[in-house]
């Protein structure tokens, strides 16, 4: 099973992200834009895992200790790709979010997971393989809260990927 760890957002935040995604879509010549139900912040991609690794990932999440993290999405950007860019909404610098990510990586590594070493750049993917002349940059701030972290199953659906939470760790209240 293909797994990743993510934070999901309230309906109000998702509404704002959908408006932003749709505005980017309207400016694009082509691309594949993320369905509403798939908008999330990836904290760690685990890839193909067996049942034992799934249980270890749940264990890692259960061991996390964090409070709700207020955060702000304030800009858009893109990762350039030969077949079209990956367009995203980016978060302001956030120490609490960085600490959560570091703690998550530590818990996963102590359970034997081999993780990517690239720098954590928190963002929400809005579109893939996007070809557009739109200028990306500042946006009207979107205020969000990270109040849970979920182990997600990723499966190929008929029209898009389907993401299903398998286990969720809520912030300490």
Short mmCIF file of C-alpha atoms in Angstrom, two decimals:
data_model
loop_
_atom_site.label_atom_id
_atom_site.label_comp_id
_atom_site.label_asym_id
_atom_site.label_seq_id
_atom_site.Cartn_x
_atom_site.Cartn_y
_atom_site.Cartn_z
CA UNK A 1 0.00 0.00 0.00
CA UNK A 2 1.18 3.52 -0.86
CA UNK A 3 1.28 5.77 2.21
CA UNK A 4 2.01 9.36 3.18
CA UNK A 5 1.51 11.52 6.27
CA UNK A 6 -0.50 14.70 5.93
CA UNK A 7 -2.54 17.39 7.58
CA UNK A 8 -6.04 18.02 6.33
CA UNK A 9 -7.85 21.32 6.69
CA UNK A 10 -11.26 22.68 7.67
CA UNK A 11 -13.94 23.13 5.01
CA UNK A 12 -13.48 26.93 5.19
CA UNK A 13 -9.78 26.64 4.37
CA UNK A 14 -10.47 24.12 1.62
CA UNK A 15 -13.06 26.55 0.16
CA UNK A 16 -10.34 29.23 -0.05
CA UNK A 17 -7.87 26.79 -1.60
CA UNK A 18 -10.45 25.74 -4.19
CA UNK A 19 -10.99 29.40 -5.17
CA UNK A 20 -7.23 29.83 -5.54
CA UNK A 21 -6.88 26.57 -7.49
CA UNK A 22 -9.73 27.58 -9.80
CA UNK A 23 -8.16 31.00 -10.45
CA UNK A 24 -4.87 29.29 -11.40
CA UNK A 25 -6.80 26.82 -13.56
CA UNK A 26 -8.54 29.68 -15.42
CA UNK A 27 -5.16 31.19 -16.31
CA UNK A 28 -3.58 27.91 -17.42
CA UNK A 29 -3.26 26.57 -20.95
CA UNK A 30 -3.22 23.02 -19.62
CA UNK A 31 -2.64 21.01 -16.48
CA UNK A 32 -4.10 18.59 -14.00
CA UNK A 33 -5.63 20.36 -11.00
CA UNK A 34 -6.02 18.73 -7.60
CA UNK A 35 -9.59 17.70 -6.68
CA UNK A 36 -11.11 19.37 -3.63
CA UNK A 37 -10.96 16.21 -1.51
CA UNK A 38 -7.22 15.81 -2.18
CA UNK A 39 -6.02 19.24 -0.99
CA UNK A 40 -3.65 18.62 1.93
CA UNK A 41 -0.23 19.40 3.39
CA UNK A 42 2.16 16.47 2.97
CA UNK A 43 4.44 16.14 5.97
CA UNK A 44 6.19 12.97 4.84
CA UNK A 45 5.91 10.61 1.88
CA UNK A 46 6.47 6.97 2.82
CA UNK A 47 5.79 5.23 -0.51
CA UNK A 48 5.02 1.53 -0.76
CA UNK A 49 4.65 -0.04 2.69
CA UNK A 50 3.62 -3.43 4.01
CA UNK A 51 1.24 -4.01 6.95
CA UNK A 52 4.07 -4.01 9.49
CA UNK A 53 5.40 -0.67 8.19
CA UNK A 54 1.86 0.71 8.30
CA UNK A 55 1.64 -0.25 11.98
CA UNK A 56 5.05 1.33 12.64
CA UNK A 57 3.91 4.56 10.95
CA UNK A 58 0.78 4.58 13.14
CA UNK A 59 3.03 4.08 16.17
CA UNK A 60 5.18 7.03 15.09
CA UNK A 61 2.11 9.27 14.74
CA UNK A 62 0.69 8.15 18.07
CA UNK A 63 3.95 9.16 19.79
CA UNK A 64 3.80 12.76 18.52
CA UNK A 65 3.06 15.52 20.98
CA UNK A 66 1.99 18.86 19.53
CA UNK A 67 -0.49 21.67 20.08
CA UNK A 68 -2.68 23.13 17.34
CA UNK A 69 -0.49 25.12 14.98
CA UNK A 70 -1.90 28.32 13.47
CA UNK A 71 -0.39 28.96 10.04
CA UNK A 72 -0.82 31.24 7.06
CA UNK A 73 -0.73 30.48 3.35
CA UNK A 74 0.46 33.75 1.80
CA UNK A 75 1.93 33.03 -1.62
CA UNK A 76 1.89 30.74 -4.61
CA UNK A 77 4.80 29.29 -6.48
CA UNK A 78 5.86 26.45 -8.70
CA UNK A 79 8.39 23.69 -8.97
CA UNK A 80 9.48 23.63 -12.58
CA UNK A 81 9.21 20.34 -14.43
CA UNK A 82 9.90 19.49 -18.09
CA UNK A 83 6.30 18.39 -18.68
CA UNK A 84 4.74 21.42 -16.92
CA UNK A 85 5.07 22.94 -13.50
CA UNK A 86 3.76 21.81 -10.15
CA UNK A 87 1.87 24.83 -8.79
CA UNK A 88 1.35 25.25 -5.07
CA UNK A 89 0.22 27.52 -2.24
CA UNK A 90 2.99 28.16 0.28
CA UNK A 91 3.04 28.70 4.02
CA UNK A 92 4.73 31.54 5.87
CA UNK A 93 7.76 30.45 7.90
CA UNK A 94 6.44 28.60 10.95
CA UNK A 95 8.72 27.25 13.68
CA UNK A 96 6.02 25.09 15.28
CA UNK A 97 5.28 23.43 11.93
CA UNK A 98 9.01 22.85 11.35
CA UNK A 99 9.30 21.30 14.84
CA UNK A 100 6.34 19.00 14.15
CA UNK A 101 7.96 17.88 10.89
CA UNK A 102 11.31 17.27 12.62
CA UNK A 103 9.69 15.29 15.42
CA UNK A 104 7.74 13.22 12.88
CA UNK A 105 10.92 12.44 10.93
CA UNK A 106 12.70 11.43 14.13
CA UNK A 107 9.88 9.09 15.16
CA UNK A 108 9.74 7.51 11.69
CA UNK A 109 13.52 7.07 11.43
CA UNK A 110 13.73 5.42 14.86
CA UNK A 111 11.23 2.88 13.50
CA UNK A 112 13.39 2.12 10.47
CA UNK A 113 11.91 4.36 7.78
CA UNK A 114 14.31 5.75 5.20
CA UNK A 115 13.17 9.32 4.42
CA UNK A 116 14.07 11.91 1.80
CA UNK A 117 16.73 14.34 2.96
CA UNK A 118 15.56 17.42 1.08
CA UNK A 119 14.58 20.55 2.96
CA UNK A 120 10.98 20.72 4.19
CA UNK A 121 9.10 23.31 2.13
CA UNK A 122 5.50 23.20 3.38
CA UNK A 123 3.03 23.75 0.57
CA UNK A 124 -0.29 22.55 -0.76
CA UNK A 125 -0.18 21.27 -4.33
CA UNK A 126 -2.86 22.90 -6.49
CA UNK A 127 -1.91 21.59 -9.95
CA UNK A 128 0.52 19.32 -11.77
CA UNK A 129 1.92 19.51 -15.31
CA UNK A 130 0.64 23.09 -15.49
CA UNK A 131 1.53 25.22 -18.48
CA UNK A 132 0.56 28.82 -17.85
CA UNK A 133 1.67 32.38 -18.41
CA UNK A 134 0.15 33.48 -15.08
CA UNK A 135 2.49 35.27 -12.70
CA UNK A 136 2.55 33.55 -9.33
CA UNK A 137 3.28 35.35 -6.08
CA UNK A 138 1.46 36.91 -3.15
CA UNK A 139 -2.14 36.01 -2.44
CA UNK A 140 -4.76 37.13 0.03
CA UNK A 141 -3.66 35.31 3.21
CA UNK A 142 -5.45 32.08 4.06
CA UNK A 143 -5.42 31.39 7.80
CA UNK A 144 -5.39 27.71 8.69
CA UNK A 145 -4.79 25.51 11.70
CA UNK A 146 -2.95 22.21 11.84
CA UNK A 147 -4.80 20.35 14.54
CA UNK A 148 -4.21 16.78 13.40
CA UNK A 149 -1.82 14.60 11.44
CA UNK A 150 -3.06 11.59 9.46
CA UNK A 151 -1.53 8.49 7.93
CA UNK A 152 -3.03 8.45 4.44
CA UNK A 153 -3.56 5.62 1.98
CA UNK A 154 -3.13 6.69 -1.66
CA UNK A 155 -4.97 4.62 -4.28
CA UNK A 156 -5.58 5.21 -7.96
CA UNK A 157 -9.24 6.01 -8.62
CA UNK A 158 -11.13 6.20 -11.90
CA UNK A 159 -10.51 9.94 -12.42
CA UNK A 160 -8.00 10.86 -9.72
CA UNK A 161 -6.06 9.56 -6.77
CA UNK A 162 -8.18 8.69 -3.74
CA UNK A 163 -6.74 9.52 -0.32
CA UNK A 164 -8.10 7.74 2.75
CA UNK A 165 -7.06 8.48 6.34
CA UNK A 166 -6.01 5.25 8.09
CA UNK A 167 -4.99 6.74 11.43
CA UNK A 168 -5.18 10.27 12.84
CA UNK A 169 -3.30 11.87 15.72
CA UNK A 170 -5.03 14.97 17.07
CA UNK A 171 -3.17 17.88 18.63
CA UNK A 172 -2.98 17.88 22.42
CA UNK A 173 -5.71 20.16 23.66
#
